[in-house]
XYZ file of C-alpha atoms in Angstrom:
515
model
C 1.883 12.089 51.793
C 4.243 10.573 49.235
C 3.321 11.293 45.628
C 2.498 8.292 43.443
C 5.319 7.523 41.031
C 3.964 7.041 37.468
C 4.530 3.701 35.840
C 7.727 3.552 33.804
C 6.957 2.300 30.309
C 9.676 0.240 28.700
C 10.383 1.282 25.133
C 11.177 -1.468 22.676
C 12.561 -0.991 19.185
C 9.913 -1.137 16.479
C 10.568 -2.454 13.009
C 8.760 -0.307 10.464
C 9.009 1.268 7.058
C 11.089 4.418 6.890
C 9.041 7.508 6.153
C 10.174 8.906 2.803
C 9.045 11.930 0.827
C 7.054 9.676 -1.497
C 5.318 7.927 1.404
C 4.321 11.256 2.910
C 3.245 12.560 -0.512
C 0.963 9.634 -1.393
C -0.434 9.347 2.124
C -2.063 12.713 1.499
C -4.645 10.968 -0.671
C -7.957 11.391 1.103
C -10.577 8.849 2.062
C -11.900 7.096 -1.078
C -15.290 7.950 -2.541
C -16.724 4.610 -3.689
C -19.249 4.008 -6.471
C -20.771 0.641 -7.386
C -21.171 -0.154 -11.076
C -23.059 -3.059 -12.630
C -20.036 -4.771 -14.168
C -16.276 -4.970 -13.931
C -14.581 -1.638 -14.644
C -12.534 -2.194 -17.787
C -10.823 1.173 -18.216
C -10.438 4.596 -16.575
C -9.171 7.795 -18.183
C -8.869 11.395 -16.949
C -9.484 14.454 -19.066
C -6.285 16.521 -19.192
C -8.265 19.762 -19.041
C -9.715 21.109 -15.820
C -11.792 20.136 -13.920
C -10.224 16.740 -14.813
C -13.415 14.723 -15.251
C -12.948 10.948 -15.346
C -14.381 8.501 -17.910
C -15.225 5.062 -16.513
C -15.884 2.223 -18.972
C -17.961 -0.661 -17.648
C -20.689 -2.928 -18.961
C -22.308 -1.382 -22.073
C -21.663 2.280 -21.280
C -19.071 4.928 -20.549
C -19.864 7.070 -17.512
C -18.286 10.471 -16.945
C -17.869 11.541 -13.325
C -17.156 15.037 -12.072
C -14.117 15.135 -9.799
C -15.236 18.380 -8.173
C -18.596 17.095 -6.922
C -17.871 13.318 -7.063
C -21.116 12.809 -8.929
C -22.176 11.254 -12.218
C -22.173 13.947 -14.898
C -23.244 12.081 -18.039
C -23.588 8.598 -19.531
C -22.644 7.474 -23.037
C -24.738 4.377 -23.701
C -24.947 4.030 -27.477
C -23.439 0.547 -27.319
C -25.178 -2.685 -28.318
C -22.709 -4.848 -26.409
C -19.944 -4.423 -23.832
C -17.905 -1.208 -24.140
C -14.131 -1.106 -23.775
C -11.365 1.467 -23.299
C -13.185 4.816 -23.272
C -10.526 7.534 -23.650
C -10.558 11.354 -23.953
C -8.872 13.389 -26.641
C -6.294 15.839 -25.257
C -8.685 18.796 -25.458
C -11.394 16.839 -23.618
C -14.053 17.541 -26.276
C -14.192 14.062 -27.851
C -14.222 10.545 -26.428
C -13.378 7.297 -28.212
C -14.449 3.793 -27.128
C -14.280 0.269 -28.520
C -16.930 -2.384 -28.198
C -17.687 -6.083 -28.249
C -19.708 -5.538 -31.454
C -16.461 -4.877 -33.428
C -17.142 -1.124 -33.808
C -15.260 1.947 -32.550
C -17.462 4.889 -31.573
C -16.605 8.579 -31.327
C -18.676 10.815 -29.014
C -18.907 14.509 -28.315
C -18.426 14.767 -24.560
C -20.471 17.918 -23.905
C -23.662 16.828 -25.664
C -23.168 13.040 -25.575
C -23.908 12.811 -29.321
C -22.514 9.942 -31.351
C -20.386 11.502 -34.099
C -18.634 8.617 -35.834
C -18.785 4.811 -35.983
C -15.651 3.170 -37.370
C -16.509 -0.184 -38.926
C -14.081 -2.741 -40.303
C -12.841 -4.965 -37.494
C -13.968 -8.588 -37.358
C -13.721 -9.029 -33.579
C -14.037 -7.019 -30.358
C -11.990 -3.833 -29.960
C -10.601 -3.612 -26.426
C -8.339 -0.581 -26.754
C -8.309 2.553 -28.915
C -6.664 5.965 -28.822
C -6.228 9.310 -30.567
C -2.993 10.089 -32.377
C -0.901 13.056 -31.298
C -2.477 15.400 -33.892
C -6.007 14.526 -32.737
C -7.345 13.965 -36.272
C -6.763 10.208 -36.460
C -7.546 7.252 -34.206
C -5.908 3.879 -33.695
C -7.826 0.749 -32.680
C -6.496 -2.562 -31.322
C -8.716 -5.577 -31.921
C -9.137 -9.257 -31.079
C -9.035 -9.960 -34.824
C -5.206 -9.628 -34.400
C -5.075 -6.340 -36.318
C -4.296 -2.692 -35.604
C -6.194 -0.111 -37.662
C -5.542 3.582 -38.332
C -8.686 5.684 -38.968
C -9.344 9.174 -40.309
C -11.866 11.070 -38.177
C -13.235 13.564 -40.779
C -13.903 10.944 -43.459
C -14.668 8.025 -41.105
C -12.472 5.709 -43.227
C -9.750 3.191 -42.503
C -6.372 4.443 -43.696
C -4.175 1.456 -42.860
C -4.385 -1.944 -41.240
C -1.522 -3.829 -39.597
C -1.943 -7.594 -39.182
C 1.276 -8.579 -37.451
C 0.097 -10.428 -34.307
C -0.839 -14.083 -33.874
C -3.314 -13.663 -30.994
C -5.744 -11.204 -29.380
C -4.511 -7.602 -29.020
C -5.544 -6.272 -25.615
C -3.121 -3.350 -25.157
C -2.145 -0.312 -27.182
C -0.599 3.137 -26.832
C 0.288 6.065 -29.093
C 3.345 8.319 -29.084
C 2.829 11.903 -27.941
C 6.009 12.925 -29.768
C 4.966 11.665 -33.221
C 1.537 11.286 -34.815
C 2.732 8.319 -36.883
C 4.132 6.042 -34.151
C 2.122 3.670 -31.944
C 2.605 0.291 -30.233
C 0.448 -2.759 -29.520
C 0.663 -5.595 -26.982
C -0.839 -9.010 -27.635
C -1.522 -12.337 -25.989
C 1.096 -13.810 -28.354
C 3.647 -12.266 -25.893
C 4.828 -9.702 -28.466
C 4.946 -5.907 -28.297
C 5.175 -4.310 -31.752
C 5.910 -0.755 -32.834
C 4.403 0.689 -36.016
C 5.161 3.671 -38.209
C 2.210 4.850 -40.294
C 4.563 6.337 -42.861
C 6.128 2.954 -43.685
C 2.875 1.060 -43.274
C 4.468 -1.832 -41.407
C 5.866 -2.990 -38.074
C 9.258 -1.380 -37.448
C 10.201 -3.252 -34.274
C 9.055 -6.210 -32.182
C 10.064 -7.445 -28.707
C 9.045 -10.521 -26.719
C 7.594 -9.840 -23.283
C 7.541 -13.555 -22.431
C 3.902 -13.759 -21.282
C 0.580 -12.342 -22.555
C 0.728 -8.542 -22.571
C -2.034 -6.758 -20.646
C -0.944 -3.117 -20.839
C 1.596 -0.911 -22.630
C 2.728 2.706 -22.220
C 4.937 5.083 -24.190
C 6.937 7.773 -22.445
C 5.810 11.313 -23.376
C 9.148 11.924 -25.113
C 8.691 8.791 -27.208
C 12.144 7.483 -26.339
C 11.130 4.414 -24.314
C 8.066 2.243 -23.846
C 6.818 -0.070 -21.096
C 4.998 -3.403 -21.261
C 3.178 -5.231 -18.481
C 2.065 -8.855 -18.404
C 2.086 -11.633 -15.876
C 3.793 -10.317 -12.736
C 6.483 -8.268 -14.482
C 6.889 -4.762 -15.860
C 9.531 -4.335 -18.567
C 11.123 -1.180 -19.957
C 12.347 -1.258 -23.568
C 14.605 0.873 -25.738
C 12.941 1.007 -29.202
C 16.074 2.231 -30.966
C 18.302 -0.637 -29.818
C 15.390 -3.029 -29.389
C 16.701 -4.239 -26.048
C 15.414 -4.629 -22.506
C 16.521 -1.854 -20.149
C 14.832 -2.885 -16.903
C 12.553 -5.550 -15.497
C 10.537 -5.116 -12.307
C 8.713 -7.934 -10.507
C 6.822 -6.552 -7.496
C 3.358 -8.105 -7.885
C 2.409 -11.723 -7.209
C -0.590 -11.781 -9.572
C -1.258 -10.537 -13.092
C -0.648 -6.836 -13.752
C -3.668 -5.385 -15.530
C -3.034 -1.649 -15.848
C -0.266 0.951 -16.157
C -0.309 4.743 -15.976
C 2.045 7.658 -15.383
C 1.813 10.003 -12.408
C 3.603 13.097 -11.093
C 4.145 14.458 -14.591
C 5.798 11.288 -15.854
C 8.241 10.982 -12.928
C 6.313 8.110 -11.373
C 4.814 4.930 -12.822
C 1.760 3.190 -11.337
C 0.872 -0.469 -11.880
C -2.394 -2.104 -10.804
C -2.743 -5.850 -10.334
C -5.155 -8.622 -9.464
C -3.290 -8.917 -6.145
C -5.259 -5.794 -5.044
C -2.144 -3.599 -4.854
C -0.996 -0.534 -6.765
C 2.763 -0.134 -6.888
C 4.285 3.285 -7.509
C 7.775 3.349 -9.040
C 10.430 5.994 -9.537
C 11.087 5.988 -13.304
C 14.772 6.786 -12.787
C 15.537 3.670 -10.738
C 12.297 1.633 -11.097
C 12.251 1.028 -7.354
C 8.936 0.917 -5.493
C 8.460 4.139 -3.551
C 4.930 3.506 -2.260
C 2.110 0.951 -2.295
C -1.657 1.526 -2.276
C -3.938 -1.286 -1.097
C -7.516 -1.948 -2.181
C -10.291 -4.366 -1.288
C -10.698 -6.153 -4.640
C -8.597 -7.188 -7.654
C -7.723 -4.143 -9.770
C -8.459 -3.867 -13.495
C -7.656 -0.216 -14.179
C -5.891 2.730 -12.563
C -5.461 6.361 -13.631
C -4.090 9.564 -12.100
C -5.208 13.114 -12.895
C -2.647 15.824 -13.738
C -0.597 16.908 -10.709
C -1.903 13.772 -8.922
C -4.927 15.715 -7.731
C -7.174 12.654 -8.098
C -6.446 8.909 -8.330
C -9.184 6.607 -9.659
C -9.157 2.809 -9.451
C -11.569 0.323 -11.031
C -12.007 -3.194 -9.703
C -13.380 -6.529 -10.872
C -16.430 -6.364 -8.600
C -17.586 -3.088 -10.200
C -16.288 -0.881 -7.408
C -14.916 2.516 -8.439
C -12.638 4.302 -5.963
C -11.901 8.027 -6.362
C -9.392 9.607 -3.988
C -8.547 13.300 -3.894
C -5.153 14.502 -2.804
C -5.306 16.814 0.185
C -3.884 20.247 -0.491
C -1.523 21.902 1.963
C -3.402 24.707 3.678
C -1.609 28.004 4.055
C -1.233 29.170 7.661
C -3.862 31.788 8.363
C -3.649 34.313 11.125
C -6.411 33.744 13.608
C -8.122 36.948 14.668
C -9.484 36.587 18.132
C -11.725 39.162 19.704
C -10.139 40.612 22.795
C -12.034 40.151 26.005
C -12.835 43.047 28.254
C -10.609 41.485 30.917
C -7.671 40.646 28.652
C -5.357 42.978 30.594
C -5.809 40.832 33.714
C -5.060 37.601 31.891
C -1.903 39.006 30.308
C -0.661 40.570 33.494
C 2.907 39.532 34.348
C 3.691 37.740 31.113
C 6.564 40.136 30.362
C 7.957 40.062 33.905
C 11.666 39.270 34.177
C 13.079 38.343 37.621
C 16.075 40.219 38.963
C 19.291 38.531 40.010
C 18.419 38.448 43.707
C 14.862 37.145 43.325
C 13.930 33.686 44.539
C 11.997 31.766 41.881
C 9.509 29.157 43.080
C 8.935 26.566 40.317
C 5.367 25.793 39.408
C 4.565 22.107 39.510
C 2.203 20.926 36.841
C -0.139 18.237 38.009
C 0.255 15.139 35.886
C -2.938 13.386 34.866
C -2.618 9.682 35.542
C -3.800 7.017 33.139
C -6.650 4.725 34.143
C -4.364 1.776 34.789
C -2.066 4.037 36.872
C -5.009 5.092 39.051
C -5.832 1.431 39.665
C -2.192 0.669 40.499
C -2.161 3.638 42.836
C -5.182 2.178 44.674
C -3.628 -1.336 44.640
C -6.389 -2.628 42.360
C -4.177 -5.030 40.452
C -6.911 -6.975 38.654
C -8.616 -3.818 37.329
C -5.299 -2.392 36.119
C -4.639 -5.616 34.205
C -8.151 -5.532 32.696
C -7.527 -2.034 31.315
C -4.296 -2.955 29.502
C -5.721 -6.226 28.125
C -8.323 -4.425 26.026
C -7.946 -4.874 22.279
C -7.096 -1.257 21.525
C -4.222 -1.308 24.058
C -2.710 -4.759 23.551
C -2.830 -4.444 19.749
C -1.498 -0.899 19.300
C 0.702 -0.615 22.404
C 1.681 -4.041 23.752
C 4.553 -2.319 25.615
C 2.010 -0.841 28.035
C 0.562 -4.278 28.806
C 4.046 -5.723 29.357
C 5.028 -2.808 31.607
C 1.959 -3.344 33.800
C 2.672 -7.088 34.006
C 6.265 -6.366 35.042
C 5.061 -3.906 37.684
C 2.653 -6.494 39.088
C 5.465 -9.071 39.166
C 7.666 -6.587 41.038
C 4.902 -5.961 43.558
C 4.268 -9.687 44.001
C 0.590 -9.315 43.110
C 0.617 -10.921 39.680
C -1.080 -14.142 40.848
C -3.854 -12.215 42.569
C -4.399 -10.115 39.422
C -4.574 -13.188 37.178
C -6.655 -15.394 39.478
C -10.429 -15.681 39.395
C -10.848 -14.766 35.734
C -13.685 -16.182 33.672
C -15.098 -15.704 30.216
C -13.838 -12.747 28.206
C -11.276 -11.512 30.762
C -9.499 -14.904 30.750
C -9.672 -15.225 26.968
C -8.150 -11.751 26.521
C -5.199 -12.704 28.736
C -4.673 -15.978 26.853
C -4.957 -14.146 23.534
C -2.234 -11.676 24.510
C 0.166 -14.356 25.758
C -0.393 -16.505 22.654
C 0.133 -13.582 20.281
C 3.332 -12.197 21.768
C 5.074 -15.136 23.431
C 7.166 -15.582 20.291
C 8.221 -11.925 20.244
C 11.853 -11.700 21.474
C 11.052 -8.368 23.164
C 8.419 -9.881 25.466
C 9.386 -13.549 25.644
C 11.076 -13.496 29.079
C 8.040 -11.974 30.794
C 5.384 -13.992 28.956
C 7.043 -17.352 29.649
C 6.539 -16.703 33.372
C 2.990 -15.495 32.762
C 2.262 -18.655 30.756
C 3.457 -20.889 33.589
C 1.228 -19.034 36.044
C -1.726 -19.434 33.667
C -1.220 -23.192 33.500
C -0.966 -23.394 37.264
C -4.095 -21.325 37.906
C -6.363 -22.560 35.115
C -5.205 -26.109 34.502
C -8.400 -27.509 36.052
C -10.517 -25.473 33.593
C -9.247 -27.212 30.473
C -12.689 -28.805 30.099
C -14.103 -25.443 28.971
C -14.099 -25.560 25.107
C -13.057 -21.919 24.612
C -10.317 -22.076 27.232
C -9.072 -25.383 25.820
C -8.943 -23.908 22.314
C -6.922 -20.917 23.526
C -4.475 -23.176 25.366
C -4.105 -25.260 22.205
C -3.200 -22.092 20.290
C -0.679 -21.277 23.011
C 0.764 -24.786 22.702
C 1.106 -24.330 18.933
C 2.958 -21.015 19.412
C 5.329 -22.580 21.930
C 5.996 -25.567 19.656
C 6.875 -23.183 16.819
C 9.367 -21.389 19.052
C 10.903 -24.678 20.143
C 11.311 -25.677 16.502
C 12.982 -22.325 15.744
C 15.350 -22.885 18.668
C 16.301 -26.335 17.370
C 17.038 -24.933 13.942
C 19.121 -22.132 15.463
C 21.096 -24.668 17.515
C 21.772 -26.634 14.332
C 23.075 -23.479 12.668
C 25.190 -22.767 15.754
C 26.684 -26.247 15.653
C 27.540 -25.915 11.945
C 29.221 -22.531 12.515
C 31.239 -23.912 15.435
C 32.350 -26.882 13.328
C 33.428 -24.606 10.462
C 35.319 -22.308 12.829
C 36.997 -25.236 14.579
C 38.205 -26.684 11.274
C 39.814 -23.390 10.282
C 41.946 -23.139 13.458
C 45.629 -23.974 13.022
C 47.712 -25.703 15.693
C 48.954 -22.345 16.974
C 45.426 -21.067 17.216
C 44.417 -24.162 19.182
C 47.370 -23.640 21.505
C 46.448 -20.000 22.028
C 42.859 -21.054 22.652
C 43.930 -23.533 25.323
C 46.314 -21.077 26.941
C 43.559 -18.478 27.104
C 41.472 -20.976 29.084
C 44.045 -20.968 31.890
C 46.116 -24.076 30.951
C 49.895 -23.934 30.706
C 52.160 -25.611 28.197
C 53.504 -27.850 30.939
C 50.101 -29.487 31.279
C 50.643 -30.994 27.838
C 54.102 -32.387 28.701
C 54.365 -36.071 29.411
C 55.994 -36.934 32.681
């Protein structure tokens, strides 16, 4: 008996993103652990000391989550109104947070005790931070001022009133305890030096500034507002780079991979990851809701994202497991199973090849039994036609070759007919499948034209009509482009070129001579 020949699947080129080292690296982030908070998550910050706990500021509290157990560890709730910008000190022992009641509060992380309350602002404080020496704090307020505070004495050392609108962004230099920057809704980013007591530089971002960052070396700083991220040189006071990759407002910036990568979160629900040497996007993370804050733990072990609907997403990076030698207990009969594995045939021996039985797919078994309709049903399922439309096309081509395509398509009702119409409508505009699906579409019209009274069938045929009309319109536009190109090429030909063109068509010079 002749062996059944497996169906030959036609391979079509796929257009997809090239797998890079960054794509592979960031795809190792595990499945997100989600937590629902009561309000929008304003700010997220990781402790730089292990185990890298994360502080999440939302509503009128700052919650500290453990990244090892993914559980709530403690809650700092000594706020009368909404809390903003909870941030750790470098040693992880203290936490600073602003508030809607104009105060800045300092907490001890381990005990949760309130240590200091810095009073002096006249409006809400949305961002605050520790200076590089850890003994002073800087606060950025809606009263258009930036204040420098002394932690031991709980007093204001200096106040900078340089902005004309709310200040919603601020960052401190890790290279100098006296340098810090602020970003405001007046479109300006200003740099301050505590030693001079005034603004030493100002740049115009062009739109309200939502977030700012300073490089760890203190040489450059970054501002984000609107849909753009801008990189500035503070010494020359000029713009070095501008990146526009989001289509909605950018709300948060943070460094990753030890400062080699920059992450930006936006209301468009995307996080873009950039290479800081070229500022090109190397990877994109997608989320379900608009993003307000993003932060990455040291060595990118954990990435946390806060969203407008109060959803907190924590994703751990999967570690590469070292290959371990598997120790298997030997069976009593292992010598029989291993018998002959080291046998080497001699030169005169005749070797009989062992044929491995190939397991046929379900649709191949139906084709083998000449069950055309069942084979078509298998490849029209959603998981096949969506992920591997080439399989569906290959089966259709095989049925056309056999002459049984009409029998396979006839007599369909309900879901089986709708699945076939759905596939044809979806892929008839694909150049890879167009030739086959045009014939299938004509057969569909011939077989099911009388059933146009069915509402669902009529709706599917209307969708098919819309897809075909779009393709016809594309063809008309392409023909217009073709005509323009031919006209341009014809106008550039010289007389000699025209003569050569005519001669190449098989006409001689004598045909142009007048008798």
